[in-house]
């Protein structure tokens, strides 16, 4: 993902607008729904730049941390707008390259209950350790969620030269994330479920792995990496295929549509290649594969920003190793129609729909998407290294949900930049 | 992940012309320091609310409270299940696995998951917590949820009573450097195990409920991945 890609995406937007797909101005605002949970399971924090995130959290026995009813507002756009109905992990599939071991860590073990760690040490340094049920059979209340605000680096920077005064004007601002995390211990591995809610509206979703390497999975040289003395103990390479379940509810109106964008070369201009961006509607359940410059968004039909653009969330993926040896961990993203008993991406076990075992079963009947659920898979092929002992440094995998046209401008736009929206009329 | 943050500076280039054209800007004053943060402090504060006592019942889609779990469990285990179902140790009544809030817009409902070792069925009971009644009941074979603590204990006992306990003791000695002297001090959890390939020793796992134990002793994990405990058949097998 580079500047080039960002520019391409902007071009795509113009194309859509010129096709008249942007629609009519937003209808009168419906009353804002408030998050439905007790005060103790509410997180509501305002970051230094004035952005407020509000949500409900809980821990589920198998899935671990679940965020429900996620709303965002900012100094510039003070009315809270719902972003997500819920987000959580939908599976963590861990096959070893030896072929001897494969775990579905959520459904065969569980991220909640007694496997959810009580925060201690420096787990939540500088943050607030929140108490809630661990989701286990006794629903024990413990300090399990860490809520913190963390610097995210430079949020924006712009130096402007004023001809009248002859002076530079500098806009430079540090950004912050509201960070929510829980830790689950799965045997020797420890996993961090993390959500970073940025002050510019971006949601970064990731899973971190630490703890220790498997004590038992040692193999021959071509399937492992020597991590003890000399060339004797080859720790097995293995996969962590994480799949998240994302249920959007933009502005509380639901019924989002799914769009896929592709940008292809289209001849030459006077200097460089011409690129052309096209959109494909995804209106039925299915599995999808990444390609160069391809991206997806979940777009509201009913909710628009002040520029009359439909609000949407764009899926942004980064580093990823695809585990193509298992059909259910092969798709990069899968869209399904929301259904209560389709809970996990693999190894689903609900007697109410006993034949629905993986996302591939969910999409088989190609239902029309009315309330789409997005399953995002991000894989990491872990080649152990000497430094993994011990404890293992955290390794991360995840994706971003980028607000695309949630607001008519950057939610952090300083007042002096109010008029900078679209092409300037001369 | 996080690419947009990393590459965000690129966006600025396109805006420069617009900025010059407007020519209206002033020094942007840095955000007021976060309340309570000392100058130069890196991390702004978040609130740290007092959670208060556990409520009897949750709100909306809150996790079930302990009182709600207890209530849901009581309603889910019907007199018939109490009499005919069996738990992991063979006692009357089903094995209780978990209870979870059902995500709905209506009142609070719980899904209670039970395992019946008499029939090898996973049972899902849907309980209306407000109305205190069982509203739906489903069961199916070959489906599994993670193991309960009682199942893990039962599996460890089965292993220790089996001839393959010798392999457990070898693994214990290898990991800890000392002789196994009893299960006190062991920290045991388990993955549910389902046979993937045709390994005849464990082919029944899936239809049966089988576990692969993870045992920690003296801060070390035992290498037990090859031992599978079949709770339904009350046997222990070694993966070939
Ligand atoms: Cu790993």
XYZ file of C-alpha atoms and ligand atoms in Angstrom:
667
model
C 0.000 0.000 0.000
C 1.694 3.167 -1.122
C 0.993 6.728 -2.113
C 0.402 5.470 -5.612
C -2.380 3.229 -4.414
C -3.954 6.052 -2.466
C -4.009 8.184 -5.569
C -5.588 5.363 -7.533
C -8.284 5.005 -4.968
C -9.106 8.692 -5.231
C -9.458 8.303 -8.978
C -11.878 5.461 -8.451
C -14.030 7.664 -6.326
C -14.207 10.318 -9.000
C -15.258 7.688 -11.514
C -18.079 6.547 -9.316
C -19.233 10.078 -8.663
C -19.244 10.915 -12.330
C -21.349 7.844 -13.040
C -23.985 9.316 -10.783
C -23.735 6.512 -8.273
C -23.144 8.832 -5.377
C -26.867 9.361 -5.008
C -29.025 12.087 -3.607
C -28.312 14.154 -0.516
C -28.723 12.349 2.769
C -32.223 12.119 4.154
C -33.109 13.596 7.514
C -30.994 12.080 10.261
C -32.521 9.253 12.219
C -32.076 9.518 15.978
C -28.712 8.177 17.070
C -28.926 4.821 18.738
C -27.021 4.595 21.972
C -24.794 1.658 22.737
C -26.757 -1.044 24.495
C -24.723 -2.204 27.449
C -24.076 -1.551 31.104
C -21.717 1.234 32.145
C -19.118 -1.318 33.224
C -19.009 -2.863 29.739
C -18.903 0.495 27.971
C -15.706 2.067 26.756
C -16.061 5.745 25.972
C -12.895 7.742 25.627
C -11.929 10.995 23.987
C -8.480 11.208 22.423
C -6.377 14.389 22.620
C -7.438 15.500 19.117
C -11.081 15.395 20.200
C -12.179 12.114 18.632
C -14.451 9.997 20.813
C -14.906 6.282 20.445
C -17.765 4.563 22.224
C -18.461 0.849 22.261
C -19.549 -2.158 24.286
C -17.129 -4.956 25.038
C -17.495 -8.486 26.273
C -15.575 -11.710 26.252
C -16.935 -14.795 24.585
C -15.827 -18.245 25.695
C -14.454 -19.259 22.298
C -13.930 -15.994 20.379
C -12.415 -13.978 23.204
C -12.796 -10.191 22.971
C -15.928 -8.973 21.165
C -16.595 -5.312 20.414
C -20.247 -4.385 19.840
C -21.957 -1.174 18.753
C -18.860 0.829 17.873
C -19.571 4.566 17.412
C -17.237 7.400 16.499
C -17.513 11.166 16.750
C -15.031 13.992 16.572
C -14.688 17.638 17.446
C -15.592 18.475 13.873
C -18.412 15.899 13.578
C -19.807 15.719 17.109
C -22.793 13.469 16.370
C -21.760 9.867 17.089
C -22.104 7.678 14.011
C -22.167 3.914 14.293
C -19.454 2.042 12.425
C -19.696 -1.587 13.487
C -22.376 -3.851 14.840
C -19.680 -6.212 16.071
C -16.138 -7.354 15.463
C -14.281 -10.357 16.835
C -12.021 -13.202 15.850
C -13.745 -15.939 13.860
C -10.957 -18.521 14.031
C -7.264 -19.049 14.594
C -6.091 -22.031 12.581
C -2.599 -23.302 13.403
C -1.257 -26.154 11.260
C 2.375 -27.235 11.638
C 4.532 -27.788 8.547
C 5.244 -31.296 9.832
C 1.674 -32.171 8.903
C 1.326 -33.805 12.312
C -0.544 -31.099 14.148
C -3.332 -28.651 13.401
C -5.194 -26.562 15.942
C -8.350 -24.513 15.694
C -7.477 -22.451 18.724
C -10.815 -20.681 19.146
C -13.115 -23.651 18.774
C -10.976 -26.480 20.150
C -9.518 -24.486 23.020
C -11.030 -21.039 23.385
C -9.734 -17.505 23.923
C -12.104 -16.786 26.836
C -12.928 -18.454 30.144
C -9.932 -19.669 32.099
C -7.734 -19.207 29.005
C -8.236 -15.446 29.236
C -5.442 -13.942 31.257
C -5.939 -11.547 34.136
C -3.842 -8.492 33.298
C -0.670 -8.099 35.306
C 2.913 -6.884 35.111
C 3.243 -4.260 32.392
C 0.319 -5.681 30.352
C -1.595 -2.446 30.725
C 1.032 0.099 31.712
C -0.385 3.589 31.441
C -3.847 2.271 30.638
C -6.964 1.234 32.493
C -7.486 -2.469 33.246
C -11.233 -3.028 32.966
C -13.117 -5.691 34.830
C -15.678 -7.939 33.188
C -16.786 -11.523 32.807
C -14.218 -13.866 31.275
C -17.062 -15.528 29.345
C -16.331 -18.880 30.938
C -18.766 -21.310 32.548
C -18.627 -19.426 35.856
C -18.617 -15.953 34.275
C -15.864 -14.845 36.627
C -15.281 -11.110 36.724
C -11.644 -10.211 36.383
C -9.493 -7.380 35.059
C -9.080 -8.621 31.513
C -9.428 -5.691 29.093
C -6.724 -3.095 28.772
C -7.920 0.307 27.549
C -5.233 2.826 26.731
C -4.565 5.845 24.575
C -1.309 5.585 22.685
C 0.564 7.987 20.405
C 0.312 6.924 16.776
C 2.873 9.280 15.309
C 2.303 12.216 13.035
C -1.400 12.510 12.166
C -0.841 15.136 9.472
C 1.579 17.809 8.419
C 1.160 20.654 5.990
C 3.243 23.761 5.471
C 1.356 26.534 3.786
C 2.866 29.697 2.352
C 0.748 32.815 2.632
C 1.413 35.298 -0.173
C -0.157 38.173 1.736
C 1.951 37.867 4.845
C 4.881 36.116 3.266
C 4.975 33.697 6.152
C 4.857 29.945 6.379
C 2.042 28.369 8.264
C 2.591 24.959 9.683
C -0.140 22.480 10.460
C 1.418 19.592 12.348
C -0.368 17.286 14.707
C 0.399 14.145 16.643
C -2.221 11.419 16.400
C -3.442 8.931 18.978
C -5.151 5.569 19.055
C -7.566 4.229 21.600
C -6.219 0.738 22.115
C -8.211 -2.204 23.448
C -6.550 -5.504 24.134
C -7.004 -8.819 25.873
C -4.542 -11.671 26.274
C -5.407 -15.351 25.886
C -3.105 -18.188 26.839
C -3.333 -21.184 24.562
C -0.863 -23.664 25.982
C 2.635 -22.258 25.508
C 1.458 -19.584 23.063
C -0.065 -16.328 24.263
C -2.199 -14.280 21.926
C -3.020 -10.593 22.103
C -6.362 -9.570 20.564
C -5.963 -5.916 19.767
C -8.113 -3.164 18.285
C -6.630 0.262 17.639
C -9.259 2.944 17.134
C -7.520 5.931 15.634
C -8.462 9.578 16.042
C -8.887 9.825 12.254
C -11.531 7.086 12.279
C -9.382 4.167 11.179
C -9.757 0.824 12.946
C -6.707 -1.421 13.014
C -7.379 -5.006 13.906
C -4.576 -7.333 14.844
C -3.522 -10.444 16.609
C -0.171 -10.689 18.323
C 1.527 -13.932 19.276
C 4.022 -14.320 22.097
C 4.653 -16.826 24.872
C 6.885 -19.689 23.808
C 7.439 -21.982 20.859
C 5.911 -25.432 20.965
C 8.045 -27.702 23.136
C 7.188 -30.766 21.113
C 7.141 -29.859 17.464
C 10.695 -30.437 16.359
C 11.282 -31.715 12.849
C 13.784 -32.315 10.069
C 15.728 -29.394 8.616
C 13.461 -28.754 5.628
C 10.396 -28.141 7.807
C 12.001 -26.286 10.690
C 14.716 -23.895 11.776
C 17.576 -24.708 14.118
C 17.032 -22.780 17.323
C 19.142 -24.670 19.863
C 22.911 -25.154 19.750
C 24.325 -26.162 16.392
C 22.140 -27.951 13.878
C 20.263 -30.342 16.101
C 16.861 -29.010 17.185
C 14.731 -27.786 14.310
C 11.606 -26.051 15.632
C 8.743 -26.739 13.263
C 7.604 -23.964 10.984
C 3.880 -23.457 11.230
C 1.034 -21.196 10.303
C -1.164 -18.817 12.215
C -4.164 -18.188 9.986
C -6.367 -15.684 11.774
C -9.853 -14.994 10.492
C -11.922 -12.121 11.821
C -15.682 -11.718 11.647
C -16.671 -8.131 10.866
C -20.316 -7.060 10.965
C -20.699 -3.458 9.904
C -23.675 -1.297 10.767
C -22.932 2.044 9.202
C -24.854 4.854 10.874
C -27.095 2.199 12.442
C -28.897 1.735 9.155
C -27.543 -1.702 8.171
C -28.171 -3.230 4.766
C -24.736 -2.367 3.380
C -23.621 -3.326 -0.122
C -20.265 -4.822 -1.006
C -18.111 -3.471 -3.815
C -14.845 -4.668 -5.319
C -12.526 -2.228 -7.069
C -9.886 -3.135 -9.618
C -7.435 -0.824 -11.317
C -5.905 -2.002 -14.579
C -3.497 -0.530 -17.089
C -5.313 1.111 -19.955
C -2.860 2.215 -22.629
C -0.432 5.126 -22.412
C -0.833 8.805 -21.805
C 1.676 11.375 -23.021
C 4.081 10.467 -20.230
C 2.997 7.398 -18.357
C 0.617 4.509 -18.418
C -3.053 5.215 -18.052
C -4.864 3.281 -15.363
C -8.556 2.616 -15.254
C -10.542 1.727 -12.169
C -13.737 -0.241 -12.293
C -16.158 -1.403 -9.654
C -17.832 -4.785 -9.427
C -20.880 -5.181 -7.222
C -20.825 -8.214 -4.973
C -24.443 -8.889 -4.219
C -24.248 -12.565 -3.401
C -22.310 -14.608 -0.855
C -18.872 -15.707 -2.017
C -15.143 -16.033 -1.417
C -12.672 -13.571 -2.913
C -8.997 -13.414 -3.710
C -6.601 -10.508 -3.549
C -4.993 -9.131 -6.693
C -2.698 -6.228 -7.393
C -4.579 -2.953 -6.673
C -7.781 -4.798 -5.765
C -9.748 -3.721 -2.745
C -13.188 -4.078 -1.242
C -15.515 -1.828 0.638
C -18.760 -2.230 2.529
C -20.887 0.746 1.606
C -24.063 2.105 3.150
C -27.046 2.582 0.894
C -28.798 4.834 3.367
C -26.144 6.942 5.053
C -24.204 9.720 3.372
C -21.707 12.336 4.440
C -22.201 16.086 3.925
C -20.778 15.804 0.405
C -23.599 13.376 -0.440
C -21.165 10.496 -0.669
C -22.196 7.155 0.705
C -20.388 6.226 3.879
C -18.280 3.123 3.606
C -15.562 1.068 5.235
C -12.663 -0.049 3.101
C -10.796 -3.240 3.830
C -7.053 -2.630 3.780
C -4.844 -5.674 3.967
C -1.102 -5.873 4.272
C 1.406 -8.633 4.970
C -0.251 -11.991 4.568
C 0.738 -15.602 3.889
C -2.100 -17.568 2.393
C -2.479 -21.174 3.582
C -3.763 -22.737 0.384
C -3.452 -26.297 1.719
C -6.796 -25.918 3.480
C -9.707 -24.734 1.285
C -11.296 -22.894 4.213
C -8.180 -20.840 4.941
C -7.541 -20.033 1.276
C -9.977 -17.158 0.581
C -8.638 -13.716 1.463
C -12.049 -12.341 2.225
C -15.440 -13.999 2.364
C -18.783 -12.244 2.416
C -21.734 -14.077 3.938
C -25.259 -13.138 4.861
C -25.428 -12.700 8.646
C -26.817 -15.744 10.384
C -26.756 -16.447 14.101
C -25.472 -19.989 13.929
C -22.678 -19.282 11.457
C -20.280 -18.317 14.210
C -16.805 -19.522 13.248
C -14.905 -19.556 9.960
C -13.850 -23.167 10.402
C -14.854 -25.893 12.853
C -18.249 -24.275 13.441
C -20.246 -26.414 15.836
C -23.837 -25.326 16.201
C -26.424 -28.124 16.406
C -28.967 -25.642 15.012
C -27.172 -25.731 11.645
C -25.002 -28.795 11.936
C -23.920 -28.944 8.283
C -22.605 -25.377 8.376
C -19.030 -26.091 9.407
C -16.907 -23.573 7.519
C -17.272 -20.323 5.602
C -17.278 -22.452 2.443
C -20.530 -24.058 3.625
C -21.971 -20.606 4.417
C -21.428 -19.300 0.890
C -22.460 -22.456 -0.956
C -26.054 -21.348 -1.574
C -24.908 -17.905 -2.795
C -27.563 -16.081 -0.807
C -28.256 -12.450 -1.667
C -26.377 -10.164 0.708
C -28.783 -8.032 2.727
C -26.773 -7.815 5.927
C -23.245 -8.745 4.860
C -20.691 -10.165 7.241
C -17.062 -9.866 6.172
C -14.643 -12.630 7.132
C -11.060 -11.407 6.746
C -8.248 -13.929 6.748
C -4.669 -12.921 7.447
C -2.044 -15.635 7.605
C 1.467 -15.683 9.007
C 3.878 -18.481 8.192
C 6.033 -18.538 11.251
C 9.614 -19.571 10.642
C 11.062 -19.786 14.148
C 14.308 -17.960 14.856
C 16.808 -18.022 17.682
C 15.300 -14.864 19.129
C 11.940 -16.617 19.598
C 13.325 -18.029 22.863
C 12.318 -16.798 25.333
C 9.693 -15.316 25.771
C 8.988 -14.977 22.069
C 8.887 -11.366 20.818
C 5.359 -10.465 19.699
C 4.652 -11.065 16.053
C 1.610 -9.387 14.579
C -0.889 -9.989 11.818
C -3.997 -8.021 10.935
C -5.772 -5.539 8.723
C -7.312 -2.071 8.744
C -10.815 -0.783 8.277
C -10.429 2.595 6.661
C -13.336 5.018 6.748
C -14.030 5.983 3.152
C -16.333 9.001 2.981
C -17.638 8.658 6.518
C -17.073 12.375 6.795
C -16.846 14.975 4.031
C -13.327 15.881 5.148
C -10.582 14.637 7.434
C -12.227 14.475 10.868
C -9.092 16.155 12.227
C -9.169 19.074 9.748
C -8.268 22.275 11.606
C -10.811 25.075 11.311
C -8.551 27.105 8.997
C -8.730 24.368 6.405
C -12.537 24.242 6.338
C -12.812 25.385 2.758
C -10.362 22.887 1.327
C -12.820 20.352 -0.006
C -12.693 19.316 -3.655
C -11.326 21.182 -6.626
C -10.751 24.866 -6.137
C -12.739 27.219 -8.369
C -10.511 29.899 -9.879
C -1.939 -3.234 8.506
C -1.214 0.295 9.381
C -0.102 1.221 5.906
C -2.247 4.278 5.758
C -0.601 5.731 8.767
C 2.802 5.029 7.331
C 2.125 6.506 3.943
C -0.251 9.263 4.973
C 2.303 11.968 4.181
C 1.855 11.236 0.506
C -1.620 12.684 0.585
C -0.286 16.082 1.507
C 1.295 16.615 -1.884
C -2.014 16.804 -3.697
C -3.382 19.369 -1.270
C -0.627 21.938 -1.613
C -2.141 23.778 -4.574
C -5.456 24.051 -2.860
C -3.816 25.453 0.215
C -1.977 28.149 -1.700
C -5.130 29.117 -3.542
C -7.018 29.654 -0.354
C -4.218 31.351 1.452
C -6.142 31.344 4.663
C -4.369 29.611 7.418
C -2.769 30.323 10.661
C -0.411 28.559 12.964
C -2.135 25.570 14.289
C -1.723 25.579 18.025
C -0.899 22.204 19.403
C -3.695 20.403 21.187
C -3.997 21.345 24.794
C -2.035 18.883 26.862
C -4.062 15.960 28.066
C -5.429 16.663 31.515
C -3.071 15.262 34.056
C -0.254 14.583 31.638
C 3.008 16.196 32.515
C 4.810 18.095 29.743
C 6.590 15.629 27.531
C 4.500 12.702 28.773
C 3.986 10.351 25.874
C 0.790 8.631 26.853
C -2.467 10.499 27.368
C -4.817 9.295 30.026
C -7.959 7.280 29.712
C -10.622 7.053 32.377
C -10.403 4.296 34.936
C -13.985 3.771 36.108
C -14.955 1.717 39.102
C -16.722 -1.353 37.708
C -18.991 -1.588 40.755
C -20.572 -4.832 41.919
C -21.663 -7.462 39.403
C -25.264 -6.797 38.344
C -27.791 -9.623 38.589
C -28.589 -9.344 34.899
C -26.730 -7.818 31.987
C -27.953 -5.115 29.602
C -28.383 -5.548 25.853
C -25.682 -7.856 24.526
C -23.563 -7.778 27.685
C -21.926 -11.047 28.618
C -24.081 -13.254 30.818
C -23.646 -12.535 34.509
C -22.834 -15.415 36.840
C -26.438 -15.347 38.090
C -27.708 -15.532 34.512
C -25.386 -18.437 33.680
C -26.640 -20.291 36.725
C -30.244 -19.617 35.842
C -29.796 -20.561 32.175
C -28.028 -23.745 33.155
C -30.821 -24.750 35.540
C -33.436 -24.283 32.838
C -31.317 -25.917 30.127
C -30.737 -29.140 32.017
C -34.268 -30.495 31.809
C -35.470 -33.329 34.082
C -35.159 -35.652 31.105
C -31.519 -34.687 30.489
C -30.793 -34.942 34.199
C -32.030 -38.505 34.125
C -30.876 -39.856 30.756
C -27.775 -37.881 29.786
C -24.303 -38.659 31.086
C -21.271 -36.507 31.780
C -17.587 -37.191 31.078
C -17.140 -39.329 34.166
C -20.278 -41.358 33.461
C -22.427 -39.699 36.126
C -26.079 -38.845 35.472
C -26.745 -35.491 33.803
C -25.018 -33.870 30.816
C -21.579 -32.257 30.799
C -21.970 -28.486 30.989
C -19.690 -26.782 28.454
C -20.620 -23.141 28.156
C -23.326 -20.497 28.154
C -23.381 -17.428 25.981
C -25.623 -14.468 25.291
C -27.587 -14.730 22.049
C -27.060 -11.611 19.983
C -30.587 -10.334 19.395
C -32.475 -7.108 19.475
C -35.095 -8.545 21.822
C -34.795 -9.563 25.463
C -31.898 -11.479 26.936
C -31.555 -15.037 25.775
C -28.819 -17.543 26.499
C -27.429 -20.430 24.490
C -26.387 -23.231 26.795
C -24.112 -25.908 25.370
C -24.162 -29.383 26.918
C -22.548 -32.646 25.911
C -24.312 -35.937 26.437
C -21.857 -38.826 26.685
C -24.755 -41.303 26.581
C -25.553 -40.345 22.983
C -22.382 -38.436 21.976
C -24.482 -35.434 21.084
C -23.727 -31.769 21.482
C -26.882 -30.080 22.755
C -27.741 -26.414 22.383
C -30.522 -25.158 24.634
C -31.872 -21.676 24.037
C -33.189 -20.087 27.211
C -35.331 -16.977 27.478
C -33.898 -15.433 30.627
C -36.686 -12.907 31.116
C -39.440 -15.478 30.700
C -37.425 -18.173 32.521
C -38.174 -20.797 29.910
C -36.548 -23.086 27.408
C -37.485 -21.839 23.944
C -35.476 -24.049 21.586
C -33.494 -27.240 21.749
C -31.062 -28.660 19.181
C -28.681 -31.576 19.236
C -26.253 -33.178 16.813
C -23.442 -35.716 16.819
C -19.900 -35.011 15.683
C -19.832 -31.407 16.893
C -17.579 -30.181 19.669
C -16.911 -27.172 21.837
C -13.750 -26.713 23.928
C -13.398 -28.984 26.943
C -14.708 -28.156 30.392
C -12.344 -28.245 33.354
C -14.123 -31.408 34.508
C -13.444 -33.075 31.160
C -9.774 -32.108 31.289
C -9.457 -33.585 34.799
C -11.244 -36.733 33.697
C -8.948 -37.095 30.690
C -5.827 -36.728 32.817
C -7.103 -39.390 35.210
C -7.810 -41.733 32.291
C -4.309 -41.211 30.959
C -2.647 -41.771 34.337
C -4.616 -45.007 34.796
C -3.698 -46.279 31.329
C -0.620 -48.315 30.337
C 0.396 -45.290 28.229
C 0.920 -43.420 31.512
C 4.519 -44.579 31.142
C 4.876 -42.219 28.170
C 3.367 -39.414 30.234
C 5.925 -40.108 32.972
C 8.762 -40.147 30.448
C 7.611 -36.788 29.092
C 7.397 -35.447 32.644
C 10.929 -36.566 33.448
C 12.258 -35.145 30.181
C 10.619 -31.754 30.713
C 11.251 -31.293 34.426
C 14.294 -33.444 35.097
C 12.544 -35.180 37.973
C 10.366 -38.212 38.564
C 6.588 -37.853 38.343
C 5.204 -38.070 41.873
C 1.521 -37.242 41.390
C -0.680 -34.731 39.672
C -0.471 -32.012 42.322
C 1.104 -28.932 40.805
C 0.251 -29.858 37.228
C -1.488 -27.209 35.150
C -3.575 -29.020 32.583
C -5.644 -27.781 29.654
C -6.629 -29.492 26.412
C -7.489 -29.107 22.769
C -10.459 -31.038 21.461
C -9.082 -33.528 18.944
C -10.792 -34.685 15.767
C -9.259 -37.327 13.533
C -8.211 -35.787 10.223
C -6.434 -38.525 8.303
C -7.203 -42.207 8.616
C -5.222 -42.970 11.728
C -6.983 -46.145 12.888
C -5.992 -45.586 16.524
C -8.104 -42.417 16.720
C -10.510 -42.769 13.785
C -13.472 -42.551 16.160
C -12.416 -39.101 17.411
C -14.960 -36.654 16.106
C -17.896 -38.958 16.586
C -16.348 -39.521 20.011
C -15.184 -36.661 22.162
C -11.388 -36.790 22.355
C -8.795 -34.516 23.958
C -5.125 -33.778 23.479
C -3.699 -32.610 26.786
C -1.376 -29.700 27.411
C 0.356 -30.207 30.733
C 2.651 -27.705 32.404
C 4.842 -28.837 35.271
C 7.475 -26.771 37.052
C 7.202 -24.099 34.372
C 7.840 -26.581 31.553
C 5.436 -28.058 29.040
C 5.331 -31.811 28.565
C 5.572 -33.184 25.051
C 2.275 -35.081 24.921
C 1.004 -34.260 21.444
C 0.960 -37.926 20.407
C -1.367 -39.075 23.201
C -5.102 -38.812 22.571
C -7.678 -39.434 25.277
C -11.060 -40.641 24.064
C -13.493 -39.489 26.746
C -16.476 -41.139 25.077
C -14.763 -44.522 24.809
C -12.719 -44.009 28.002
C -9.567 -45.135 26.213
C -6.150 -43.671 25.451
C -4.475 -43.964 22.069
C -1.071 -43.158 20.666
C -0.860 -41.398 17.309
C 1.290 -43.410 14.930
Cu 4.146 -19.127 15.736
